[in-house]
mmCIF file with all atom_site columns, C-alpha atoms in Angstrom:
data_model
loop_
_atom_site.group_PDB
_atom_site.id
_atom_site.type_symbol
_atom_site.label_atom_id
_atom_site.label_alt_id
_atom_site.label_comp_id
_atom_site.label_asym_id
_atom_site.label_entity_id
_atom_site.label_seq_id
_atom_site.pdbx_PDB_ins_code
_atom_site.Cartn_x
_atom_site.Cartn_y
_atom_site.Cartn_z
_atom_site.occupancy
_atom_site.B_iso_or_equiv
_atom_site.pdbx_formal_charge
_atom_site.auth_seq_id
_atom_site.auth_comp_id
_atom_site.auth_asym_id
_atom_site.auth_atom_id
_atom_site.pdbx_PDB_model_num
ATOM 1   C CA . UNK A 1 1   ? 0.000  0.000   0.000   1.00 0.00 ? 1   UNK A CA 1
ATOM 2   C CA . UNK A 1 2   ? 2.861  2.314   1.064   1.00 0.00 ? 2   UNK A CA 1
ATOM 3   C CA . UNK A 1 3   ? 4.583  1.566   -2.154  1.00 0.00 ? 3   UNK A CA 1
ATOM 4   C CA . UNK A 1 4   ? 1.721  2.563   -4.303  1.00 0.00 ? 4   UNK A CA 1
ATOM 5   C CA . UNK A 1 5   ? 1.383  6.145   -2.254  1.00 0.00 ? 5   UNK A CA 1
ATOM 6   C CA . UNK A 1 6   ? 5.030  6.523   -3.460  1.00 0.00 ? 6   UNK A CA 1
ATOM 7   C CA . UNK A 1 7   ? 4.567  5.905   -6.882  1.00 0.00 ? 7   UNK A CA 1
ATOM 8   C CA . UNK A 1 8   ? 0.989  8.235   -7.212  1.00 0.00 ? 8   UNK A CA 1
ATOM 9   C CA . UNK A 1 9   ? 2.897  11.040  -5.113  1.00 0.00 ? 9   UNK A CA 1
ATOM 10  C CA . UNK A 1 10  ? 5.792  10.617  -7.459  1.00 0.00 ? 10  UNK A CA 1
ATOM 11  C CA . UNK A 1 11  ? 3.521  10.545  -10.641 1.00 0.00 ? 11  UNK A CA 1
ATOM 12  C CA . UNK A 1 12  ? 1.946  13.798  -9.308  1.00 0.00 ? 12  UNK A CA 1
ATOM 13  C CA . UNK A 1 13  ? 5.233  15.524  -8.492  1.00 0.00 ? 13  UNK A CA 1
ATOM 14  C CA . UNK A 1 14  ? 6.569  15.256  -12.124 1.00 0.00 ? 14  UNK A CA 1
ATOM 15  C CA . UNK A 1 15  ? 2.819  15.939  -13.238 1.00 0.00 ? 15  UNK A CA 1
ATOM 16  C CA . UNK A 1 16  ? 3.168  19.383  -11.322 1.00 0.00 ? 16  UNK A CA 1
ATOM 17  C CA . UNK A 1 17  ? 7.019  20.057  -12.285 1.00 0.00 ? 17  UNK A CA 1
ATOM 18  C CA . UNK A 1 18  ? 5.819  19.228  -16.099 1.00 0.00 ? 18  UNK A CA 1
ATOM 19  C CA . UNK A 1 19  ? 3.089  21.944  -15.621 1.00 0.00 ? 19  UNK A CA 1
ATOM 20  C CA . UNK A 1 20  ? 0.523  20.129  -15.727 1.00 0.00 ? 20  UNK A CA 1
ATOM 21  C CA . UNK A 1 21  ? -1.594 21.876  -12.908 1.00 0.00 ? 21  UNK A CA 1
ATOM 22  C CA . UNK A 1 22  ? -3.798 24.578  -12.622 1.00 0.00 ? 22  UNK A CA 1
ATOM 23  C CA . UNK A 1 23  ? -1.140 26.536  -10.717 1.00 0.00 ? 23  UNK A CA 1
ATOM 24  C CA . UNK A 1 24  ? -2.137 30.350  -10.210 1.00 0.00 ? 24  UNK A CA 1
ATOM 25  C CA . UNK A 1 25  ? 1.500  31.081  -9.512  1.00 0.00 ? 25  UNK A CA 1
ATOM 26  C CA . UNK A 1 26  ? 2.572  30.575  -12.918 1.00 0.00 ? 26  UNK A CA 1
ATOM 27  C CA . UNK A 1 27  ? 3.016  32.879  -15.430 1.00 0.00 ? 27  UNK A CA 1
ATOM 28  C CA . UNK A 1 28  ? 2.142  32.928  -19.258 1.00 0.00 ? 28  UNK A CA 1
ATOM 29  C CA . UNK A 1 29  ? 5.711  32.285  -20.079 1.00 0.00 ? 29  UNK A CA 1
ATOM 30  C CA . UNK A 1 30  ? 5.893  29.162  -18.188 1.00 0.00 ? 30  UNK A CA 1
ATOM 31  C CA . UNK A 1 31  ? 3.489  28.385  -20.143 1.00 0.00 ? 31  UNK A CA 1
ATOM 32  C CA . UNK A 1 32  ? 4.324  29.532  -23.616 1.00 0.00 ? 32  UNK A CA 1
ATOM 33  C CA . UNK A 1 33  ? 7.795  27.947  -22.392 1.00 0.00 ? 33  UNK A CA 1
ATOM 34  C CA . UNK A 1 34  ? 5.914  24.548  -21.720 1.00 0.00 ? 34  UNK A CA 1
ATOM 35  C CA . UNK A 1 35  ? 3.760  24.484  -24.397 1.00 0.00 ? 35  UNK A CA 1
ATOM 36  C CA . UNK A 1 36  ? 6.347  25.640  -27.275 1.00 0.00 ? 36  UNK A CA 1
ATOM 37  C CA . UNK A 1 37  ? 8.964  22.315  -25.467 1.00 0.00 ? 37  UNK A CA 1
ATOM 38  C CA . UNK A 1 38  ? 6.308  19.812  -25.636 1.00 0.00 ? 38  UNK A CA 1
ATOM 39  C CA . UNK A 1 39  ? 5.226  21.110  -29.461 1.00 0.00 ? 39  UNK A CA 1
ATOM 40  C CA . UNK A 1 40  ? 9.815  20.577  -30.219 1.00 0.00 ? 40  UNK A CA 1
ATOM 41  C CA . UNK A 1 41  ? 9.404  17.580  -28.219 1.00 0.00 ? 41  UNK A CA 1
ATOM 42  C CA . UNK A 1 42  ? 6.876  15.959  -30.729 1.00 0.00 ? 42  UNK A CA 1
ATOM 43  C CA . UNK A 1 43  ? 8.875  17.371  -33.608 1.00 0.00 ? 43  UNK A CA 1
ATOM 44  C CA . UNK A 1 44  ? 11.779 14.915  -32.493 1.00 0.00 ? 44  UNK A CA 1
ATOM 45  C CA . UNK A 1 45  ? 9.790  12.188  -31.113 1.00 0.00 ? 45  UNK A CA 1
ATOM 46  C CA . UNK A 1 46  ? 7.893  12.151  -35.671 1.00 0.00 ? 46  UNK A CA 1
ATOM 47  C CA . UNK A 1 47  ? 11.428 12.963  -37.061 1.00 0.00 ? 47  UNK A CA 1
ATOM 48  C CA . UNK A 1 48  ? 14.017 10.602  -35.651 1.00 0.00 ? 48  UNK A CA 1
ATOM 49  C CA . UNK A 1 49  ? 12.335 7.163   -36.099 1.00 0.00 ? 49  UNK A CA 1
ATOM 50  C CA . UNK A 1 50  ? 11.593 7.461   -39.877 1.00 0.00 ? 50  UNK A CA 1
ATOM 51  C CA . UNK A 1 51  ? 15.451 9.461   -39.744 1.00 0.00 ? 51  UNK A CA 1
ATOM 52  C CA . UNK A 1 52  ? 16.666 6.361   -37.866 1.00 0.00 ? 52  UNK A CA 1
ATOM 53  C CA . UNK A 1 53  ? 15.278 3.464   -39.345 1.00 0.00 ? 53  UNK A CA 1
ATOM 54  C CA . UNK A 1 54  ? 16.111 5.397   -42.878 1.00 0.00 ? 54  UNK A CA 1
ATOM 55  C CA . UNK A 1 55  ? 20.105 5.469   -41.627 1.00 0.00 ? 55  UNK A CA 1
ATOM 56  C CA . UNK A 1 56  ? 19.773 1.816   -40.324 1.00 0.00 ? 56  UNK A CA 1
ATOM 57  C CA . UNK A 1 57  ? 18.046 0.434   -43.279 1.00 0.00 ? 57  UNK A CA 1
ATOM 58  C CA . UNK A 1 58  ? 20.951 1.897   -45.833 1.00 0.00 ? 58  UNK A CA 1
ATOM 59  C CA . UNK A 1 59  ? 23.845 1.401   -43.753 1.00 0.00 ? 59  UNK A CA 1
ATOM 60  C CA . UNK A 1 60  ? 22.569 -2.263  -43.225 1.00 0.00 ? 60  UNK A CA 1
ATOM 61  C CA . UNK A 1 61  ? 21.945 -2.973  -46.958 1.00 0.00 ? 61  UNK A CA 1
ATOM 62  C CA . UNK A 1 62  ? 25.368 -1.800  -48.028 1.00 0.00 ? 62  UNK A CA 1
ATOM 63  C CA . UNK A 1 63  ? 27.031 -3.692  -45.295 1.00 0.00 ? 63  UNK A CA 1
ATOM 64  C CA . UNK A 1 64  ? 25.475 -7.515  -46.368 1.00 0.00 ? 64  UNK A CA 1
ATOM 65  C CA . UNK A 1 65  ? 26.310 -6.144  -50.108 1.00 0.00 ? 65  UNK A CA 1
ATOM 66  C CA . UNK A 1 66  ? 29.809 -5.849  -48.742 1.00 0.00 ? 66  UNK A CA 1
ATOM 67  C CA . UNK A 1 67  ? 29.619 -9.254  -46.934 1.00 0.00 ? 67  UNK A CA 1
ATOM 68  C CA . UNK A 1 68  ? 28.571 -11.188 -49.810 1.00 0.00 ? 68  UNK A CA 1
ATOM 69  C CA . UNK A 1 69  ? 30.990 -9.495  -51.925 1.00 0.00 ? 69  UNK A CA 1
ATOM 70  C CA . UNK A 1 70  ? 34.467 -10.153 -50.090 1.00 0.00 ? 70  UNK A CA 1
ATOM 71  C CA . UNK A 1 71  ? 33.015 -13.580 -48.869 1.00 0.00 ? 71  UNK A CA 1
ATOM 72  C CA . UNK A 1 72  ? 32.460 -14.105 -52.895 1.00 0.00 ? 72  UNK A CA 1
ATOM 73  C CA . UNK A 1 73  ? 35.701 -13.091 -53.741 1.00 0.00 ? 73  UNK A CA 1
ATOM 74  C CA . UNK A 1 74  ? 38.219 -13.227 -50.916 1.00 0.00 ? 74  UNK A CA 1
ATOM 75  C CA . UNK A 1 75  ? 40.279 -16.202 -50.364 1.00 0.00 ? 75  UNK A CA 1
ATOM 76  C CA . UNK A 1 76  ? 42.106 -17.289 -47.006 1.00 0.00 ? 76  UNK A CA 1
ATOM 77  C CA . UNK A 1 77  ? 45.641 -17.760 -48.302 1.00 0.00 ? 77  UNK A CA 1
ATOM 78  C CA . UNK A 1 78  ? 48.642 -18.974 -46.252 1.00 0.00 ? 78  UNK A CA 1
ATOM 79  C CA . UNK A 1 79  ? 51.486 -15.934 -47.947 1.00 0.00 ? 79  UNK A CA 1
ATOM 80  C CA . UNK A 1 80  ? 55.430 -15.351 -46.855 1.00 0.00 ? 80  UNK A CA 1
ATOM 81  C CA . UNK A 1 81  ? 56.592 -12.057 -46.456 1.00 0.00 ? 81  UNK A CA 1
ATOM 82  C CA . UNK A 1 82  ? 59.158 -11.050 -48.866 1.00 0.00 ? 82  UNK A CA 1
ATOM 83  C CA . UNK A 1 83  ? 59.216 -7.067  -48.527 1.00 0.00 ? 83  UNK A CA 1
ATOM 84  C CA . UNK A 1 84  ? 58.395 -4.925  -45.431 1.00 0.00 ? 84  UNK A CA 1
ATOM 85  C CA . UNK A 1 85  ? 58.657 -0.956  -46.506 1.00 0.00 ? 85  UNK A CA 1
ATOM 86  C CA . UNK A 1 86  ? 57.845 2.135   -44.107 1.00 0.00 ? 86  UNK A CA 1
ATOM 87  C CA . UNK A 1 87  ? 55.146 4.113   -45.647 1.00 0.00 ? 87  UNK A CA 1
ATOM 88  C CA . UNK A 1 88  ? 54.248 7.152   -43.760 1.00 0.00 ? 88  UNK A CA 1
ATOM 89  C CA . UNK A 1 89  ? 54.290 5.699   -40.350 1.00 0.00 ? 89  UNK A CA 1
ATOM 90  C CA . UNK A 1 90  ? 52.860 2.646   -41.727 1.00 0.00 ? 90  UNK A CA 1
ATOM 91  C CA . UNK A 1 91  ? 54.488 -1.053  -43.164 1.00 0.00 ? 91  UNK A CA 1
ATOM 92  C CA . UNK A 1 92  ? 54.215 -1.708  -46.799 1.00 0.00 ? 92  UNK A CA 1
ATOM 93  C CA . UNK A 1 93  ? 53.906 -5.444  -46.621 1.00 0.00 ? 93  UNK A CA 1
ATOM 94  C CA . UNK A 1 94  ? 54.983 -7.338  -49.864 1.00 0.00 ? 94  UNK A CA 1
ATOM 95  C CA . UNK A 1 95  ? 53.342 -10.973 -49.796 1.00 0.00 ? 95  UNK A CA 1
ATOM 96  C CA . UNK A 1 96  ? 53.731 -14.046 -51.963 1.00 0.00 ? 96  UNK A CA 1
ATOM 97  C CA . UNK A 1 97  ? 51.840 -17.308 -52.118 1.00 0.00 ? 97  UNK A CA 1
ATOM 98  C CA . UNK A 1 98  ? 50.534 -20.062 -54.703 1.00 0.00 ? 98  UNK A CA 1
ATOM 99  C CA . UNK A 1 99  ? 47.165 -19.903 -55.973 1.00 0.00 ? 99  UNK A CA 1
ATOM 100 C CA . UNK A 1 100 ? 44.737 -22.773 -55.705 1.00 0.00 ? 100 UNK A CA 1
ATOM 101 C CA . UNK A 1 101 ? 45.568 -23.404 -59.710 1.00 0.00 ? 101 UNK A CA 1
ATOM 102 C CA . UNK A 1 102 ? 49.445 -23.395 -58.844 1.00 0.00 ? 102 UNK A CA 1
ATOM 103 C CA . UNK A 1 103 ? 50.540 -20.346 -59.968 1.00 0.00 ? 103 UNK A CA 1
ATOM 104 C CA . UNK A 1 104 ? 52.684 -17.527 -58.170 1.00 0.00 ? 104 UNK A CA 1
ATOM 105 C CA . UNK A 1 105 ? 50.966 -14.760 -56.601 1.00 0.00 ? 105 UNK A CA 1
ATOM 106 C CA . UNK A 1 106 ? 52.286 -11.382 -54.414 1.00 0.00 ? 106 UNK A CA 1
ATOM 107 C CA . UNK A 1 107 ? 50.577 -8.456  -52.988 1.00 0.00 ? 107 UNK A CA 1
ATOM 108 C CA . UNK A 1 108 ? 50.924 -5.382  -51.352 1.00 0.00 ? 108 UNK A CA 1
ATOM 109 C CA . UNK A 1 109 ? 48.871 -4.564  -48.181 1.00 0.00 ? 109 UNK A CA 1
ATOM 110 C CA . UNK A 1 110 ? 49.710 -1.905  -45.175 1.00 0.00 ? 110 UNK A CA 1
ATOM 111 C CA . UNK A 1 111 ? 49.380 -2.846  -41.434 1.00 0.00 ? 111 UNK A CA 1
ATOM 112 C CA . UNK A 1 112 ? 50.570 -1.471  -38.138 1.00 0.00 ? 112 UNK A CA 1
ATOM 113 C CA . UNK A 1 113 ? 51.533 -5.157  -36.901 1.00 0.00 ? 113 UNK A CA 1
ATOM 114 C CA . UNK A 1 114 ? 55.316 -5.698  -36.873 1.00 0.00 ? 114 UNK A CA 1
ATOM 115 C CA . UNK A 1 115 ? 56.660 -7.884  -39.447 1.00 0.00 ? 115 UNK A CA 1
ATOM 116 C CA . UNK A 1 116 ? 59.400 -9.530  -40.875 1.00 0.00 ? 116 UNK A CA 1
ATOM 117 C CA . UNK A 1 117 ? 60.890 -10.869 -43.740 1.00 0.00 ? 117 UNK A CA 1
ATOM 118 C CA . UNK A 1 118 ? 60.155 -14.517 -44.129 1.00 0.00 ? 118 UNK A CA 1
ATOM 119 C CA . UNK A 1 119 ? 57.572 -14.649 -41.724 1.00 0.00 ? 119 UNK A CA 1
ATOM 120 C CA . UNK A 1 120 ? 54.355 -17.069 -42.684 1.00 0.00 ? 120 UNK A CA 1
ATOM 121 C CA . UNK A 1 121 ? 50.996 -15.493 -41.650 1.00 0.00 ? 121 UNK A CA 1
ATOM 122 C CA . UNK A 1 122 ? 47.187 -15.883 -42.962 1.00 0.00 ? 122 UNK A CA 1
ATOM 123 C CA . UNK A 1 123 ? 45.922 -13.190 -45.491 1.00 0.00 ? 123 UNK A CA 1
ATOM 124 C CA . UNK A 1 124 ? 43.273 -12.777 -47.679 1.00 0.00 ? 124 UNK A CA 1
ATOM 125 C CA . UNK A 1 125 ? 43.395 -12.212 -51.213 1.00 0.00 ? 125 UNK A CA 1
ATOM 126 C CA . UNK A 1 126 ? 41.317 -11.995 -53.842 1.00 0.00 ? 126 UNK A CA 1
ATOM 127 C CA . UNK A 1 127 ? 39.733 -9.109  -56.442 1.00 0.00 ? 127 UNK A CA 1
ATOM 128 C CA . UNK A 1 128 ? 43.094 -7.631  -56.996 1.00 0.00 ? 128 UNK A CA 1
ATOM 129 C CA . UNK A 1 129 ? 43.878 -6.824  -53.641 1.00 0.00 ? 129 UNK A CA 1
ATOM 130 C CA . UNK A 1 130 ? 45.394 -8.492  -50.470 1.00 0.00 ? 130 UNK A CA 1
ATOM 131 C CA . UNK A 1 131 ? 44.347 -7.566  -46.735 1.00 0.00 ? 131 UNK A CA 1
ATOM 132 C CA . UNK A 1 132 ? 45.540 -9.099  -43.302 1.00 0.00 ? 132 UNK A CA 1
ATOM 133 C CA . UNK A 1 133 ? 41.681 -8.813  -41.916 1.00 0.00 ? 133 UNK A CA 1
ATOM 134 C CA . UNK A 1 134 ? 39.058 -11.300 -42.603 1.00 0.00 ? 134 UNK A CA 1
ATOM 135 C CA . UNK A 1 135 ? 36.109 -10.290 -44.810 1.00 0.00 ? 135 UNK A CA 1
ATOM 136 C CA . UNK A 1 136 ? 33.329 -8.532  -42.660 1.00 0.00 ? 136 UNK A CA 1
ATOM 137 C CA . UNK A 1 137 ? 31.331 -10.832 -40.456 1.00 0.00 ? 137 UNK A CA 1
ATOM 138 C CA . UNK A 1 138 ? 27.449 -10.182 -39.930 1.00 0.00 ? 138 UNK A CA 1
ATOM 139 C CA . UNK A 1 139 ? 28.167 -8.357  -36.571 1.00 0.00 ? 139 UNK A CA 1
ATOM 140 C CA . UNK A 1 140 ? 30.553 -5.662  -37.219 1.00 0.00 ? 140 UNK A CA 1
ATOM 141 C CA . UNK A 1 141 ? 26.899 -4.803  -40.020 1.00 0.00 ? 141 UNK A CA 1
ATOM 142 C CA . UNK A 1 142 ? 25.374 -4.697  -37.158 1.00 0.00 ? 142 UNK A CA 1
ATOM 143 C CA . UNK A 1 143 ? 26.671 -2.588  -34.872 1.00 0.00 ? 143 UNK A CA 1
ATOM 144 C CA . UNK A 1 144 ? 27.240 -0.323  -37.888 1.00 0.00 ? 144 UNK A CA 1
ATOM 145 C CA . UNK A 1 145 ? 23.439 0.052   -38.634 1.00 0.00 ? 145 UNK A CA 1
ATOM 146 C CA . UNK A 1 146 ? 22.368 0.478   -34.975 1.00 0.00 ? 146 UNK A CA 1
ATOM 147 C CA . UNK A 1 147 ? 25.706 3.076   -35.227 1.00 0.00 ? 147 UNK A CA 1
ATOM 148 C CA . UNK A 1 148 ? 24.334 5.244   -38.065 1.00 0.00 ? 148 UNK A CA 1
ATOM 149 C CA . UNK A 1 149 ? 20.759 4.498   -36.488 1.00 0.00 ? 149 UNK A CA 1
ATOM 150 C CA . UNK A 1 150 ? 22.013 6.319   -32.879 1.00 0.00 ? 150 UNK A CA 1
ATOM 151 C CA . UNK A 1 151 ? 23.923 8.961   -35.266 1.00 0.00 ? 151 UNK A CA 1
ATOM 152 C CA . UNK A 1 152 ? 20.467 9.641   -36.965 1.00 0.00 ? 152 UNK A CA 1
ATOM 153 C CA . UNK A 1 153 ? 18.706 9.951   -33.796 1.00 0.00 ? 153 UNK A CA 1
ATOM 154 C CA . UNK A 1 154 ? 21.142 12.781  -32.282 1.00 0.00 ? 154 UNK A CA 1
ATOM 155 C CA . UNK A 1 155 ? 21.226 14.659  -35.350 1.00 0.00 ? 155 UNK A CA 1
ATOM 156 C CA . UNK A 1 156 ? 17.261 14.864  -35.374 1.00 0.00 ? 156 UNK A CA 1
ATOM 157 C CA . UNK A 1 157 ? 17.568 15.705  -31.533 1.00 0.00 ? 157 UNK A CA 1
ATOM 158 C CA . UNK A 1 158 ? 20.157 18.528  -31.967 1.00 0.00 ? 158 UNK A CA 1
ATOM 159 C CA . UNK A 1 159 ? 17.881 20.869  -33.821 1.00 0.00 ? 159 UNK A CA 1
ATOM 160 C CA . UNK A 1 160 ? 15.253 20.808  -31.329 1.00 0.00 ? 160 UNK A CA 1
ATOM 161 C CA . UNK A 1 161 ? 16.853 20.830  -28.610 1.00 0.00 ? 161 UNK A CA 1
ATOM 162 C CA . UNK A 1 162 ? 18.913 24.001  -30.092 1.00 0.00 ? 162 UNK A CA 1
ATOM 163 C CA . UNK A 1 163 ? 15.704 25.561  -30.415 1.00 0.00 ? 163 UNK A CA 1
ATOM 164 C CA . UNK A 1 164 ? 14.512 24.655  -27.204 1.00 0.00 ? 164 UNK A CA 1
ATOM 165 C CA . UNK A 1 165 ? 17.851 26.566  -25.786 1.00 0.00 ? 165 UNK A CA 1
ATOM 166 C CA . UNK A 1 166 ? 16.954 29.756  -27.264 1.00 0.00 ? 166 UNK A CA 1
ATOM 167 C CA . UNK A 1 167 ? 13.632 29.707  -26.847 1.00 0.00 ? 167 UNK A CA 1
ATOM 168 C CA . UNK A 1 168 ? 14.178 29.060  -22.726 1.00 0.00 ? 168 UNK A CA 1
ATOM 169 C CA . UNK A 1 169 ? 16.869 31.553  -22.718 1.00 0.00 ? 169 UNK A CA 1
ATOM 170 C CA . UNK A 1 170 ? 14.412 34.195  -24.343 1.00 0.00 ? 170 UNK A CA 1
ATOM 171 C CA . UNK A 1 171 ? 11.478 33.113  -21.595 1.00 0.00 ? 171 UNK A CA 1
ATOM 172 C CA . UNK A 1 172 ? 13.908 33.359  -18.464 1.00 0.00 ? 172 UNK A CA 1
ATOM 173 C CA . UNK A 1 173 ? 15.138 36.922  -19.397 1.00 0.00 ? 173 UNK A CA 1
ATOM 174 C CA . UNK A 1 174 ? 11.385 38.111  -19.479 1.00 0.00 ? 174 UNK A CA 1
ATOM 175 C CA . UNK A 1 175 ? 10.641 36.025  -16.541 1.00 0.00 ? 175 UNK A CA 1
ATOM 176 C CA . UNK A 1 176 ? 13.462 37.629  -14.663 1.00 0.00 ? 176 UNK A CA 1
ATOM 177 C CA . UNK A 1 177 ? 11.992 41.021  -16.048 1.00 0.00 ? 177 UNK A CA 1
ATOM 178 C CA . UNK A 1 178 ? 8.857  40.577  -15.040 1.00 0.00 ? 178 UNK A CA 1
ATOM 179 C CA . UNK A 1 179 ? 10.092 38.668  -11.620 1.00 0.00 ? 179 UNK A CA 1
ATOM 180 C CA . UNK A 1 180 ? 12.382 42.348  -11.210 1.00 0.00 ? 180 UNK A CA 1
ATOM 181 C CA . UNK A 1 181 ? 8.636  44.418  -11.871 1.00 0.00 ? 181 UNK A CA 1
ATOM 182 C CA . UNK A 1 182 ? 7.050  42.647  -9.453  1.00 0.00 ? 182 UNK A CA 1
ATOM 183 C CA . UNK A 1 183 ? 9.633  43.128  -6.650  1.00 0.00 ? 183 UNK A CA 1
ATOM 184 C CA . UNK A 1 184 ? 9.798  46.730  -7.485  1.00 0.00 ? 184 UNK A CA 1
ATOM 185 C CA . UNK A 1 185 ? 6.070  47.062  -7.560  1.00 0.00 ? 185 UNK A CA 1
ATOM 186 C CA . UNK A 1 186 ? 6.318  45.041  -4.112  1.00 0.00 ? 186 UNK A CA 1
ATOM 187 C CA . UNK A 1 187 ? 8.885  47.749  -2.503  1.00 0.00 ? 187 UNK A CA 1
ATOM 188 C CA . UNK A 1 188 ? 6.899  50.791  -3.923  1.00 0.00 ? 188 UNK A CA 1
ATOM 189 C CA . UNK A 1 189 ? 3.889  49.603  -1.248  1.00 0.00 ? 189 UNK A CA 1
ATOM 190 C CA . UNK A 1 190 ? 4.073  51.363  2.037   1.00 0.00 ? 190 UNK A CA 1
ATOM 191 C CA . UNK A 1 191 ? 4.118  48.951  4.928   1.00 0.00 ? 191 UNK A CA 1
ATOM 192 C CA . UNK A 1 192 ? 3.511  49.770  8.317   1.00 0.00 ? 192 UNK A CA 1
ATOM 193 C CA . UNK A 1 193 ? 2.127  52.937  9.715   1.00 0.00 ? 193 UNK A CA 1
#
């Protein structure tokens, strides 16, 4: 029983502090203010899904295209390194191996990863070019989609919320004007005899 007290008083208490109250206290711009952040409030809450599940859609389309592409045409190929170059900060790794139809291959790829001349490793090659990562996996489309999905979000919120900035800032300088009238109206009374 004493929990559901606390959760009606607590319902009411953000009721009130929403505005939501027939408070004679308040002033027309706490209202206007109120009114004008739940209209920018809407604005984001229609904008960012369609925004959002636009970025996630496209951003998870391109990333199975690019899935089925290297998994179409990148090999796993067991290469010796026979030329490690700096390249502006970088390695320049020179690669060779034997393809599966017995001929000679080499490639050029550039890594941070130490390496050394005659040192075996796994690359994949494949489409002209050789790489030291693995074609994308499923996950890392993922957590790019729900990436550019976030991304969409904020950028839908930022424009409100900008908004909502100014507009508050505009409302607290007239409430502070009209809070400053009222005070001097207040010392301007004659109290006492």
């Amino acid at each position: 029983m004493k929990a559901m007290e606390t959760m009606w008083t607590r319902a009411d208490r953000w009721r009130r502090s929403c505005g939501l109250d027939d408070n004679d206290m308040r002033r027309d711009v706490d209202r206007v203010q109120w009114r004008l952040g739940v209209l920018l409030l809407m604005v984001f809450l229609c904008a960012a899904p369609p925004l959002s599940a636009h970025a996630v859609r496209s951003v998870h389309e391109s990333g199975v295209r690019k899935e089925r592409y290297e998994a179409a045409t990148l090999e796993r190929v067991e290469a010796t390194i026979v030329k490690v170059g700096e390249a502006e900060g970088r390695r320049r790794v020179t690669v060779s191996w034997t393809a599966k139809d017995g001929t000679p291959r080499t490639g050029d790829y550039t890594t941070w990863r130490g390496a050394e001349v005659g040192d075996r490793l796994i690359v994949w090659a494949g489409g002209g070019t050789v790489t030291n990562r693995p074609p994308r996996g499923h996950t890392q489309t993922v957590v790019l989609a729900a990436s550019a999905g976030t991304g969409a979000a904020l950028a839908a919120g930022l424009p409100p919320l900008g908004l909502y900035a100014l507009l508050r800032r505009r409302c607290d300088r007239r409430r502070y004007r009209l809070w400053d009238a009222e005070w001097a109206r207040f010392d301007s009374r004659h109290i006492g005899p």
